[in-house]
Each structure stands twice: as structure tokens, then as C-alpha cells.
DNA sequence: ATGAAAGCGCTAACAA
DNA sequence: TTGTTAGCGCTTTCAT
């Protein structure tokens, strides 16, 4: 056989019509046992595999979904991606993946391209909050689930974590350690999660009757270092830092070490988002742990639920997943190992 | 408009035949300026987007490639994936992604599924060495580029790093520090990269006239801990460890810390594969750095090169990318920061 | 339970 | 330069 065998080839070999082969493969209608056996034999003999493009073109279903992440090299995002991919595989679906690089236009174009490829649904971590151009007009009837950051479009589902309350609880923890001047350090106020965590920080600070301090200079290691240097020159430098995400945590941690600040003695540190090796630094890092893979799993499940029900008009729902406080040493706790607070 | 506009709709609105629209879109043949303008207007008016499935079915090109990685949650793999995705986007291609979970059968099935989806090429980090079932028979004329781990099939391209010489140089470095008993710690001898790095270790050891010690117990933190405990009970415990990959490095590092071994005083440590935060541990970790993203970039470029040339008969070539030694503190070096040796 | 005909949206091949 | 015809491989519809 030169090129790939088609359904016609199978039908001919089995001595039946193509529709019988199609029905056998899809279980759309009953096929007598005998013919089924003949068809099955022919399929194996030719090593026949249906052409998914033709299937998608003729039928309604492409058995594929699209996944758009800001980046793939970030552990958090790729962890989510792994979960989505796993769920899709369980449903027999393929995943088209792409990155938006946090750019709403790229995101829009990539989404459009995926729709051209007839994906049945889209799972997205939207680019910077409020700027996403994804909407019903673009998507038509195709369902979309946003996660990590919600989309303000009522028809889309969202899956997020307890950003605000997680931050609030962690800052409360720092306050319990006796800190009065706690700095919030973020990468960018434009990102939804950073903003939400800032709100939690502000609430905790306000409830304790303290003053709030925030900075969004954690763009690069250098800018972070400069910012922290500025703090050290203050009359009363901060005694604790709360960082908005992994990268901010890393940058602040590095800067503090470089500047000879002893953690947690001179300044305590706690961050949002756990990561590998956070327990191997010195001191080990206290963080809010969010369930990255679980979030991807739930988002994907939600999408497949919609696809199964075929209900497209349903309003979107928001799922909020719980976070945990992982208390290690950088906050000032002195117990051995890590204490996880649900 | 109820459902999506088709080429026919555009043709009708522009008052031309569908072929003119097709030619306009693909630049296959010249279209007069006036008609081109009318077609362009119609396309924008209807917000028409060609159906990629139909294109792929009729024409030869699906403008998509498949990417198969062992896992997606591993930073190394997802970094490679990011690079592949970026290159594909530059070429206007979409990426179907999936994970093999290091299982050759899953890998085989996923590859077959991708071929059913008419991918034009495949980029793969093959599952455990020697067991991969990917071959020309499955792939037909579809090109494949293996990276990180090569595939022993002459028609496939491979992109790898200097696993053996990188390991050799690092072990030589440990030897220069005066170590006589250096343990090689790996996760699994079945993985190509681990095997290759072991060869480098063995060569360095042999050239120095030393005795070699190897263990593949770094499966879990627990098994690693047990293994190291065993070493400590030896008459002359090892004074240095060389680890085969990130996870092994982490496990050995944690175990040594837990057992109160002072690094590098009681035992030095050096590993293959750099990772974020390797410079923030205490002591900071000396590693062989391999260019993960670069490897993905080169593999993808190689694939697109083949696609462009359309030459399918060409024998596969192997590209070897250089690694760097990143000397931090865990090996016993005492300089500030990190020294990178090309 | 099975088959024949039509056509999904597009493009290669030919014709004008 | 442009249009017509045919058909990629499959499934829907209608017939038997």
C-alpha cells in the first residue's frame, strides 16, 4: 500500500459499504456480529486509522481542545498544562497548545487560529487582567474556561484559588509574629492574581490597624535589589516582606541575602506560591501553596463537562480552590520542617 | 450570519469564484488588483477565516506539528516545549502537545494519534532509551526530530548535549579538588542521558586511576536517604557525589542535609543540569548547565528545515550542543558567586 | 442491518 | 486572470 489506507479500502476488503465501517468505528448504529468481525479484521489487516481531519470536517467534533498559557517555561504554568493534557488524554482529546507571552493581541490571534482549527473548547490563563480580547463574539458557541485569572465575561467559566484570603491569612501570620511594618512586593499590579493578593494584604494590614507599604519593582533582580536597598536606608526599615508570586519571592530573597539581611532575624519573608526547593533554601521559605495541577485538572474537567452536556447557553460559573499556608523558617517560625495550615 | 462564513460566502459577496478567493489567500497565482481589493473587502466584512481542517484535508499541508514530552511539569521539559512552541509560531505552525509519561506504549499511541491528525512532523523526547517504538514504519514520510535523547533509527535527526564530556569534565573538577572516592548517583540507568553521563563519570574515574562507585537508588527521597545512610556507615565514606540529573541532585542534597553531612566539608556535591534556585541553596550548587531551551529551538529549526526542503530521504543527523560547568560552592570552590566554564 | 448519494470547505487540475 | 470540475476522507440523510 502506497499511501495511507482509507475507509474505502477497509470497506472493499471487508466486502461492505463505507457506512458500515463508519458505524462500526463510531458505534452509531448496530452492526451484525458477523460483519463487525469482518470489518474488524480488515481494519487490523490494513492497519487502518481514521483521518481525524476528515472526521472533523464532516462531523461536528474535532476531538481537540486548545490551551493558551502565558509562558511554558514557568513551573506553575507548565504544571497546569500537564494536568490539562492528562485530563484531555483521558477523554480521548488532543491538545493544541500555545503561549500568549502575556500579550492580549498574541492571545487573541492564537485563539482565532485555534478556532480555525476547529477546537471544541478553549482553556486559557488570560493575559494581563482586563486587557484580554477573548469574548463570545470571537468564540461563537465554543466554550471557554479561564483559570488562574478569571475573564470578566459572564458566559465563561473560571477557576481560581483563594488569592485574597490566602494572602490575608499569611499576612495575619506575619502580624502574629509581631511585625508592624510589612512590605508588599509585587511584579506587576496589572496581573489579576497580584492584584487580588494585594487586596488580601491590605485587608489584613487594615484590620490590624497598621500602615500599608507596597512596591511593584520586582521586575528584575536588579530593580528588586535597588528597591530593597532603598528600604534599608529608611529610618525604620520594614521587618517583613510579603511577595506576590514565585519570581518576586526569588528576587526579594536573593536581594536580601546579597544585602546581608539575615532572614528572618532582620527581616521576615513570606510569599505566594510554593515551588520546588523552597524547602532547601536557607532559611527555608514560608509560602502560600496553591494547587497548580489541581487547578488545571478542574478547569479541564469543567470544559469537558460542558462539552458533554452540549449546553452552550449556560452562564459561566466560578470555582475557587483552597490554598494552604506552608510555614517554614523564613517567616520566623522555629519548628522543624514545615507546618501546613489548611 | 448564523454559522461561520465559508469561502463560498466570500466569493459570492465579492462576486468572484471560490478559486479566486483561494488564490488570493494563498498567493498561489496572481489576482488582479481590483479583484484582490474586492475579495479583501469581502473577507474583512464577513470576518472570514479559512477552515484549517478543510485545508489540511484537501491540500497537503496541515501547518501543524506534534510535540511529545515525557512530562510537562518538569522545568527542563517544559523549557524545551516553550522553545519548540515559539519556533513553531514563528513559522505559522500550530503545536499539538502530549506527554508519554516515559511509557513507550503511550508514546507510540500518542504519536499515532498525532499522525491521524495529519501533523507534518514530530518532535520527541523519546521515552526510556532503547524501548521507544517510534520508527519509519509508523511515521511513513513524516519527519521526526528526537532531542535530549536520541533515537537509534538512522532516518531520524537527533539533538543532544555533551552528556558524556560534560560529566567527565565535572568529575575531573571534583578530582582536582582532591577527591578519591566519588559516587555516581542516578535515577535510572535506563534513561539515555543518565547512561551517557555515567560513561563520562567512568572515563574520568578511570583516567585518574580511581575506583568507581555507582548507585541508581535516587528514585524517591526515601530511597536516596537510605542509600546515603549506607554510605556513611562505610569504613571510608565517599567524599564527593556526582548526580545524574536535577531530581537526583535534589534528593541527594536533601538527604545529605538531613543526615547532617556538611557540604562541601564532609562531602562535596556536583550534579548534571542547572535549575532555578540552585544558586540560592546553602551551599549553592555546582552543576553542569545544559541549554534546555536552545535544544528545543534547534530541534524545531531542524524539523522546519526538513519540511521546507521537503527532502524525506535524507539520512538523519545528530547535533551536539555544548554544556557549561557552573562552579558554585557545593563542590568545594570558595570564590564568590558562580564561575562559568565553557 | 446495510448501502447509495450528497456534501462538509477547501484546493489541484484543467479549461477559457 | 479567472472559473469550472472533481474529489480529499469522512458522516449525515435517506432509502432499502
XYZ file of C-alpha atoms (C1' of nucleotides) in Angstrom:
716
model
C 0.000 0.000 0.000
C 1.474 3.302 -1.019
C -0.425 5.987 0.850
C -2.484 5.526 3.960
C -5.470 3.213 3.771
C -8.848 4.904 3.813
C -12.220 3.794 4.962
C -12.973 2.849 1.381
C -10.079 0.400 1.394
C -11.356 -1.184 4.562
C -14.874 -1.384 3.175
C -13.699 -3.015 -0.007
C -11.557 -5.556 1.797
C -14.388 -6.414 4.165
C -16.876 -6.510 1.325
C -19.187 -3.910 2.864
C -20.107 -0.265 2.319
C -18.136 2.533 3.892
C -21.061 3.379 6.133
C -20.829 0.007 7.796
C -17.207 0.682 8.613
C -18.088 4.119 9.908
C -20.872 2.743 12.064
C -18.626 0.015 13.379
C -15.986 2.531 14.368
C -18.334 5.009 15.963
C -20.928 2.653 17.372
C -23.513 4.968 15.854
C -25.825 2.135 14.897
C -25.799 -1.586 15.367
C -23.792 -3.787 13.065
C -24.325 -7.516 12.910
C -21.748 -9.614 14.659
C -20.514 -11.251 11.522
C -19.952 -8.063 9.546
C -18.409 -6.441 12.562
C -15.863 -9.232 12.718
C -15.057 -8.907 9.038
C -14.661 -5.143 9.330
C -12.504 -5.503 12.386
C -10.282 -7.964 10.592
C -9.928 -5.685 7.596
C -9.039 -2.750 9.823
C -6.285 -4.671 11.521
C -5.051 -6.145 8.299
C -4.638 -2.732 6.721
C -3.635 -1.110 9.985
C -6.301 1.439 9.244
C -6.615 4.650 11.250
C -9.393 7.104 10.560
C -8.329 10.511 9.294
C -9.231 12.911 12.071
C -9.217 15.914 9.776
C -11.873 14.432 7.556
C -13.865 13.412 10.595
C -13.731 16.903 11.950
C -14.644 18.421 8.626
C -17.686 16.307 8.025
C -18.887 15.664 11.501
C -19.194 18.200 14.233
C -16.466 17.071 16.563
C -12.752 17.597 16.178
C -11.902 15.868 19.454
C -9.397 18.569 20.199
C -9.176 21.473 22.604
C -6.908 24.482 22.745
C -4.742 25.531 25.685
C -3.295 29.026 25.896
C -0.770 29.813 28.620
C 1.274 32.965 29.173
C 4.521 31.006 29.126
C 5.523 27.410 29.180
C 8.848 27.677 30.957
C 7.219 28.744 34.198
C 6.770 25.791 36.517
C 3.407 26.979 37.664
C 2.003 27.275 34.161
C 3.526 24.085 32.866
C 2.184 22.232 35.903
C -1.273 23.429 34.956
C -0.613 22.408 31.385
C 0.370 18.925 32.455
C -2.911 18.494 34.261
C -4.942 19.753 31.321
C -3.087 17.458 28.963
C -3.690 14.498 31.249
C -7.419 15.109 31.522
C -7.712 15.606 27.770
C -5.968 12.309 27.153
C -8.415 10.571 29.456
C -11.248 11.917 27.330
C -9.546 10.899 24.108
C -8.961 14.506 23.109
C -5.874 16.123 21.647
C -4.476 19.404 22.926
C -3.306 22.270 20.804
C -1.001 24.381 22.929
C 0.356 27.867 22.553
C 1.694 30.777 24.575
C 0.436 34.330 24.720
C 3.592 35.770 26.280
C 1.208 37.851 28.378
C 0.262 39.795 25.275
C -3.504 40.206 24.676
C -3.054 40.528 20.916
C -0.996 37.383 20.626
C -3.564 35.680 22.797
C -6.347 36.846 20.515
C -4.586 35.715 17.369
C -3.692 32.363 18.798
C -7.242 31.799 19.949
C -8.523 32.680 16.495
C -6.060 30.263 14.946
C -7.231 27.510 17.241
C -10.822 28.186 16.279
C -9.790 27.907 12.635
C -8.552 24.501 13.611
C -11.990 23.674 14.936
C -11.091 23.123 18.553
C -14.191 22.220 20.517
C -13.211 24.286 23.514
C -10.552 26.569 24.903
C -8.719 26.596 28.224
C -6.888 29.809 28.923
C -4.830 31.586 31.512
C -5.719 35.049 30.236
C -3.083 37.656 29.524
C -2.907 40.700 31.749
C -6.102 41.378 33.567
C -8.719 43.493 31.907
C -6.938 43.595 28.582
C -7.906 40.238 27.218
C -9.774 40.411 23.935
C -11.295 36.978 24.232
C -15.053 37.175 24.110
C -18.181 35.477 22.866
C -18.070 37.321 19.568
C -14.785 35.638 18.723
C -15.689 32.280 20.141
C -19.187 31.781 18.818
C -20.554 28.704 20.546
C -17.179 27.371 21.606
C -16.933 27.088 25.389
C -14.015 28.643 27.235
C -12.697 28.075 30.718
C -10.348 30.661 32.176
C -8.184 29.691 35.116
C -5.676 31.207 37.491
C -7.111 34.531 36.346
C -10.797 34.999 35.552
C -12.251 36.650 32.472
C -14.919 39.248 33.037
C -17.354 37.786 30.535
C -20.422 36.244 32.100
C -20.581 33.262 29.765
C -17.109 31.936 30.576
C -16.265 29.599 33.427
C -13.385 30.493 35.694
C -11.270 28.511 38.121
C -9.134 30.417 40.576
C -7.612 29.943 44.012
C -8.170 31.813 47.243
C -5.843 34.612 46.304
C -7.207 37.235 48.610
C -7.877 35.111 51.669
C -4.617 33.219 51.218
C -2.670 36.456 51.228
C -4.739 37.752 54.115
C -4.032 34.716 56.237
C -0.342 34.796 55.516
C -0.046 38.478 56.343
C -2.005 37.838 59.532
C 0.565 35.196 60.328
C 3.360 37.713 59.866
C 1.490 40.140 62.092
C 1.225 37.458 64.760
C 4.999 37.210 64.653
C 4.920 40.800 65.832
C 5.690 42.626 62.622
C 4.413 46.162 62.308
C 5.951 47.264 59.043
C 5.258 44.695 56.337
C 6.045 45.423 52.712
C 4.038 44.005 49.848
C 6.352 43.290 46.901
C 4.819 42.516 43.526
C 5.854 42.150 39.918
C 3.038 43.972 38.253
C -0.200 45.414 39.524
C -1.783 44.539 36.196
C -1.846 40.820 36.779
C -5.102 39.693 38.375
C -3.546 37.369 40.908
C -1.099 40.007 42.107
C -3.894 42.479 42.467
C -6.087 40.025 44.379
C -3.260 39.133 46.728
C -2.597 42.795 47.313
C -6.208 43.173 48.407
C -5.738 40.388 50.941
C -2.592 42.061 52.196
C -4.336 45.419 52.511
C -7.263 43.892 54.374
C -5.029 42.176 56.909
C -2.994 45.322 57.399
C -6.101 47.462 57.827
C -7.686 45.046 60.287
C -4.566 45.153 62.409
C -4.588 48.941 62.283
C -1.188 49.049 60.594
C 0.114 51.109 57.762
C 0.452 49.543 54.294
C 3.506 49.649 52.055
C 3.549 48.347 48.538
C 6.010 48.209 45.696
C 5.848 46.719 42.226
C 9.534 46.901 41.454
C 10.131 43.146 41.342
C 10.556 43.147 37.593
C 14.174 42.075 37.545
C 16.731 41.032 40.145
C 18.383 44.434 39.713
C 15.273 46.553 40.205
C 14.365 44.470 43.233
C 17.806 44.960 44.712
C 17.568 48.725 44.288
C 14.165 48.783 45.885
C 15.290 46.814 48.918
C 18.387 48.968 49.280
C 16.068 51.939 49.480
C 14.145 50.249 52.278
C 17.308 49.612 54.244
C 18.114 53.308 54.188
C 14.750 54.162 55.757
C 14.598 55.382 59.297
C 12.635 52.314 60.245
C 13.186 49.624 57.620
C 10.449 47.026 57.140
C 10.744 43.951 59.340
C 8.825 41.689 56.987
C 8.122 41.171 53.292
C 5.181 39.534 51.598
C 5.826 38.690 47.950
C 3.158 38.298 45.305
C 4.466 35.287 43.409
C 7.364 32.915 42.848
C 9.539 35.262 40.903
C 9.024 38.119 43.328
C 9.873 35.760 46.179
C 13.076 34.715 44.476
C 14.138 38.215 43.649
C 13.442 39.561 47.114
C 15.096 36.582 48.731
C 18.210 36.983 46.621
C 18.331 40.716 47.227
C 18.013 40.318 50.975
C 20.800 37.741 51.039
C 23.023 39.913 48.871
C 22.491 42.875 51.156
C 23.409 40.852 54.186
C 19.946 40.962 55.709
C 19.516 37.989 57.989
C 16.223 36.175 57.425
C 14.089 36.030 59.476
C 16.098 37.841 62.142
C 16.448 41.217 60.421
C 13.514 40.784 58.089
C 10.987 38.006 57.685
C 9.841 36.797 54.294
C 6.709 35.015 53.117
C 5.450 34.632 49.590
C 2.575 33.445 47.484
C 3.074 30.242 45.514
C 5.141 27.307 46.624
C 7.875 25.862 44.422
C 10.380 23.100 44.330
C 13.388 23.721 46.514
C 11.588 26.282 48.633
C 12.378 23.880 51.452
C 16.049 23.647 50.556
C 16.955 27.293 50.724
C 18.491 28.714 53.831
C 16.305 29.642 55.522
C 13.559 27.550 54.008
C 10.759 29.684 52.650
C 7.321 30.165 54.113
C 4.727 30.362 51.360
C 1.074 30.155 50.427
C 0.741 26.963 48.451
C -1.731 26.920 45.596
C -2.802 23.734 43.838
C -1.445 24.373 40.324
C -2.116 20.982 38.813
C -5.457 20.712 40.567
C -6.488 23.998 39.025
C -5.646 22.702 35.558
C -7.478 19.478 36.301
C -10.620 21.250 37.443
C -10.574 23.681 34.532
C -10.274 20.852 32.035
C -12.963 18.800 33.761
C -15.263 21.774 33.665
C -14.702 22.185 29.951
C -15.377 18.534 29.213
C -18.465 18.696 31.366
C -19.763 21.479 29.153
C -18.810 19.633 26.009
C -20.615 16.537 27.214
C -23.768 18.390 28.090
C -23.566 20.423 24.932
C -25.176 23.283 26.787
C -23.737 26.442 25.459
C -26.154 28.962 26.846
C -25.464 28.237 30.496
C -23.984 31.150 32.414
C -20.366 30.767 33.469
C -19.549 29.689 36.982
C -16.560 30.496 39.139
C -14.764 27.812 41.095
C -12.463 28.821 43.909
C -9.891 26.310 45.104
C -8.423 26.426 48.610
C -4.818 27.284 49.357
C -2.586 26.173 52.219
C -0.109 28.036 54.368
C 3.234 26.256 54.388
C 5.092 27.579 57.387
C 8.816 27.023 57.134
C 11.556 29.199 58.576
C 11.707 32.474 56.659
C 8.681 33.860 58.491
C 10.270 33.362 61.854
C 8.697 30.067 62.843
C 11.162 27.849 64.638
C 9.661 24.396 64.391
C 11.417 21.626 62.496
C 10.386 21.036 58.901
C 7.219 22.580 57.558
C 3.807 23.044 59.124
C 0.970 23.059 56.646
C -2.127 25.002 57.616
C -5.189 24.167 55.565
C -24.700 35.129 9.772
C -25.527 32.020 11.668
C -22.619 29.662 11.244
C -19.130 30.609 10.217
C -18.689 32.158 6.791
C -17.062 29.946 4.171
C -15.007 30.701 1.152
C -18.183 30.429 -0.888
C -19.747 33.268 1.091
C -16.726 35.425 0.468
C -16.736 34.566 -3.234
C -20.413 35.402 -3.570
C -20.057 38.708 -1.751
C -17.066 39.665 -3.847
C -18.738 38.466 -6.999
C -15.967 36.028 -7.903
C -15.352 32.296 -7.914
C -14.056 30.469 -4.869
C -10.768 29.785 -6.589
C -10.047 33.456 -6.816
C -10.507 33.746 -3.101
C -8.303 30.738 -2.545
C -5.619 32.138 -4.789
C -5.820 35.495 -3.100
C -5.365 33.896 0.295
C -2.548 31.594 -0.673
C -0.810 33.745 -3.242
C -0.757 30.662 -5.441
C -1.382 32.659 -8.600
C -1.730 36.285 -9.412
C -5.020 38.055 -8.906
C -5.748 41.435 -10.478
C -5.516 44.352 -8.148
C -9.166 45.222 -8.429
C -10.499 41.754 -7.684
C -7.967 41.387 -4.922
C -9.337 44.517 -3.303
C -12.920 43.289 -3.613
C -12.010 39.918 -2.136
C -10.076 41.530 0.662
C -13.033 43.734 1.461
C -15.417 40.793 1.493
C -13.123 38.828 3.766
C -12.972 41.649 6.282
C -16.657 42.320 6.016
C -17.534 38.747 6.842
C -14.593 38.352 9.188
C -13.773 35.244 7.225
C -11.163 32.770 8.409
C -10.284 29.739 6.334
C -11.121 26.384 7.837
C -7.783 24.740 8.524
C -9.271 21.274 8.681
C -10.600 21.530 5.165
C -7.321 22.953 4.010
C -5.418 20.094 5.522
C -7.803 17.539 4.104
C -7.643 18.825 0.576
C -4.148 20.148 0.353
C -1.025 18.503 1.583
C -0.146 20.735 4.499
C -1.791 20.829 7.889
C 0.532 23.516 9.205
C 0.818 21.661 12.458
C 3.490 19.644 14.211
C 3.352 17.290 17.158
C 5.429 17.537 20.317
C 5.774 14.590 22.677
C 7.464 15.082 26.030
C 7.822 12.667 28.932
C 6.193 15.135 31.330
C 5.190 18.717 31.244
C 5.643 19.598 34.897
C 9.387 19.157 34.719
C 11.100 22.514 34.210
C 13.604 21.057 31.846
C 10.993 19.538 29.574
C 8.640 22.478 29.661
C 11.533 24.817 28.882
C 12.196 22.752 25.781
C 8.493 22.856 24.985
C 8.435 26.609 25.236
C 11.225 26.892 22.689
C 9.527 24.488 20.284
C 6.253 26.353 20.606
C 7.981 29.669 19.941
C 9.734 28.451 16.813
C 6.523 26.887 15.518
C 4.677 30.143 15.990
C 7.336 31.956 14.003
C 6.705 29.557 11.139
C 2.948 29.933 11.410
C 2.515 26.381 12.619
C 0.359 25.053 15.424
C 1.645 22.593 18.005
C -0.168 19.521 19.211
C 1.324 18.573 22.544
C 1.157 15.446 24.641
C 3.064 13.529 27.284
C 4.350 9.987 27.165
C 4.869 9.663 30.913
C 8.075 7.844 29.970
C 5.964 4.963 28.702
C 6.900 3.692 25.210
C 3.388 2.420 24.560
C 1.747 5.708 25.464
C 4.328 7.410 23.322
C 3.511 5.138 20.410
C -0.223 5.666 20.727
C 0.089 9.396 21.048
C 2.349 9.566 18.021
C -0.162 7.511 16.027
C -2.944 9.848 17.125
C -0.950 12.835 16.002
C -0.378 11.243 12.634
C -4.125 10.690 12.371
C -4.352 14.411 12.830
C -2.041 14.893 9.879
C 0.819 16.600 11.664
C 3.566 17.398 9.212
C 6.335 16.479 11.597
C 7.060 15.224 15.087
C 9.413 16.470 17.782
C 10.003 13.996 20.561
C 11.937 13.438 23.727
C 11.761 9.652 23.476
C 10.657 7.505 26.385
C 13.222 5.307 28.062
C 16.169 4.557 25.902
C 16.036 1.607 23.592
C 12.392 0.935 24.231
C 10.838 3.516 22.006
C 8.561 2.081 19.344
C 8.729 5.099 17.089
C 10.048 4.157 13.674
C 9.749 4.796 9.988
C 7.059 2.169 9.588
C 4.754 4.145 11.850
C 5.723 7.519 10.532
C 5.725 6.962 6.809
C 7.206 10.063 5.240
C 6.655 12.269 8.268
C 9.957 13.645 9.576
C 10.869 13.267 13.231
C 13.441 15.016 15.361
C 14.393 13.438 18.663
C 16.075 15.570 21.265
C 17.623 15.285 24.711
C 17.737 11.567 23.982
C 18.481 10.210 20.501
C 16.522 7.516 18.687
C 18.525 4.708 17.145
C 16.865 4.929 13.757
C 19.127 6.235 11.021
C 16.484 8.351 9.315
C 15.684 10.482 12.369
C 17.508 13.639 13.372
C 18.702 13.986 16.949
C 19.731 16.930 19.068
C 21.559 16.219 22.307
C 24.027 17.902 24.621
C 27.546 16.917 25.613
C 26.376 14.478 28.221
C 29.489 12.375 28.404
C 32.103 15.094 28.155
C 30.142 17.377 30.474
C 30.050 14.691 33.135
C 33.686 13.865 32.504
C 34.781 17.454 32.979
C 32.767 17.879 36.127
C 34.125 14.700 37.664
C 37.636 15.799 36.692
C 36.898 19.001 38.561
C 35.948 17.036 41.648
C 39.109 15.013 41.297
C 41.122 18.228 41.156
C 39.596 19.145 44.498
C 41.409 16.079 45.770
C 38.532 13.625 45.966
C 39.411 9.949 45.677
C 36.065 8.320 46.361
C 33.378 9.847 44.196
C 29.941 8.291 43.994
C 27.784 8.473 40.881
C 24.131 8.759 41.887
C 21.447 8.283 39.234
C 17.730 7.804 38.960
C 17.598 5.099 36.387
C 20.223 3.501 34.218
C 17.605 3.086 31.518
C 17.434 6.747 30.608
C 19.862 7.628 27.830
C 21.160 10.815 29.394
C 21.857 9.131 32.718
C 23.691 6.360 30.941
C 25.764 8.787 28.885
C 26.688 10.810 31.944
C 27.683 7.644 33.732
C 30.087 6.902 30.889
C 31.669 10.321 31.338
C 31.993 9.696 35.049
C 33.560 6.294 34.467
C 36.045 7.668 31.977
C 37.191 10.431 34.319
C 37.493 7.988 37.171
C 39.440 5.504 35.063
C 41.805 8.150 33.730
C 42.595 9.223 37.253
C 43.232 5.641 38.239
C 40.470 5.706 40.837
C 37.804 3.214 41.718
C 34.236 3.803 40.517
C 31.088 3.660 42.630
C 27.618 3.912 41.226
C 24.109 3.725 42.560
C 20.710 4.116 40.919
C 18.701 4.457 44.076
C 17.644 8.069 43.569
C 14.073 7.121 42.785
C 12.487 8.794 45.784
C 13.717 10.984 48.632
C 13.384 7.983 50.911
C 15.370 5.527 48.822
C 18.053 8.159 48.364
C 18.228 8.751 52.090
C 18.650 5.048 52.770
C 21.374 4.785 50.181
C 23.343 7.692 51.626
C 22.944 6.335 55.134
C 24.562 3.161 53.900
C 27.482 5.165 52.576
C 28.005 6.909 55.885
C 28.377 3.575 57.601
C 31.209 2.548 55.261
C 34.727 2.358 56.563
C 35.696 5.170 54.202
C 32.589 7.051 53.159
C 32.644 8.857 49.805
C 33.950 12.417 49.920
C 32.070 13.537 46.820
C 28.873 12.866 44.895
C 28.102 13.372 41.250
C 24.388 13.282 40.466
C 22.880 12.417 37.104
C 20.072 14.981 36.879
C 18.053 17.609 38.701
C 15.929 15.262 40.730
C 18.876 13.159 41.800
C 20.706 16.312 42.808
C 17.759 17.456 44.897
C 17.305 14.115 46.574
C 20.974 13.674 47.387
C 21.265 17.249 48.588
C 18.264 16.877 50.876
C 19.488 13.544 52.196
C 22.947 14.899 52.957
C 21.466 17.875 54.801
C 19.098 15.649 56.739
C 21.947 13.383 57.782
C 23.990 16.316 58.991
C 26.652 15.960 56.358
C 28.330 19.331 55.846
C 28.655 20.241 52.176
C 31.302 20.545 50.827
C 33.348 19.954 54.012
C 32.299 16.368 54.698
C 31.180 15.579 51.185
C 31.207 17.617 48.004
C 28.300 17.594 45.567
C 28.044 18.343 41.880
C 25.213 17.494 39.521
C 24.149 17.477 35.934
C 21.541 20.044 34.886
C 21.224 23.507 36.311
C 17.936 24.783 37.707
C 16.389 27.861 39.200
C 17.382 28.404 42.806
C 20.471 26.245 42.509
C 22.273 29.446 43.440
C 20.052 30.106 46.450
C 20.570 26.889 48.330
C 23.102 26.727 51.071
C 25.653 25.909 49.874
C 24.875 26.924 46.315
C 25.095 24.002 43.940
C 27.776 23.302 41.398
C 26.277 21.867 38.241
C 26.726 21.112 34.580
C 24.422 23.507 32.778
C 22.741 22.305 29.624
C 20.902 24.624 27.236
C 17.336 23.324 27.545
C 15.551 25.961 25.531
C 18.320 26.054 22.965
C 17.930 22.332 22.457
C 14.211 22.752 21.775
C 14.927 25.640 19.459
C 17.471 23.699 17.447
C 15.286 20.607 17.254
C 12.352 22.630 15.963
C 14.507 24.540 13.487
C 15.853 21.266 12.186
C 12.340 19.967 11.655
C 11.209 23.055 9.801
C 14.341 22.915 7.716
C 13.339 19.441 6.621
C 9.780 20.487 5.989
C 10.938 23.381 3.861
C 13.268 21.269 1.791
C 10.714 18.520 1.543
C 13.530 16.020 1.467
C 12.415 12.946 3.250
C 15.066 10.512 2.158
C 17.987 12.352 3.732
C 19.747 10.434 6.462
C 19.302 11.770 9.986
C 21.979 13.914 11.503
C 22.993 14.334 15.119
C 23.601 17.743 16.610
C 25.514 18.011 19.874
C 25.165 21.198 21.889
C 27.833 22.329 24.334
C 27.363 22.422 28.092
C 28.925 24.672 30.707
C 30.326 23.973 34.125
C 28.775 26.290 36.696
C 31.071 26.225 39.684
C 29.367 27.389 42.829
C 30.086 26.261 46.386
C 28.915 22.671 46.822
C 31.958 21.288 45.005
C 34.369 22.989 47.371
C 35.194 26.073 45.332
C 35.496 29.122 47.522
C 35.161 32.011 45.136
C 32.269 34.445 45.363
C 29.243 33.822 43.147
C 29.471 31.370 40.297
C 32.237 30.723 37.816
C 31.042 29.501 34.472
C 33.449 27.345 32.494
C 32.557 26.974 28.831
C -28.918 -4.086 9.453
C -26.907 -2.138 5.404
C -25.909 0.820 1.276
C -26.060 4.888 -2.040
C -25.861 9.542 -2.613
C -24.689 14.040 -1.118
C -21.664 17.289 0.673
C -18.548 19.360 4.837
C -14.765 23.572 2.998
C -11.215 23.650 0.576
C -7.583 23.284 -3.494
C -5.261 20.727 -7.721
C -6.021 20.337 -12.400
C -7.784 21.741 -16.162
C -10.249 24.926 -19.185
C -11.387 29.505 -21.005
C -6.502 36.493 -14.854
C -10.465 33.804 -13.764
C -13.991 29.989 -13.387
C -15.415 25.054 -13.530
C -14.988 20.391 -12.213
C -13.649 16.956 -9.247
C -12.556 14.960 -5.030
C -9.609 14.809 -0.275
C -11.965 11.002 3.707
C -15.410 11.041 6.236
C -20.532 11.203 8.126
C -25.409 12.697 7.530
C -29.633 11.611 5.237
C -32.470 8.799 3.071
C -33.507 4.614 1.114
C -33.795 -0.471 1.229
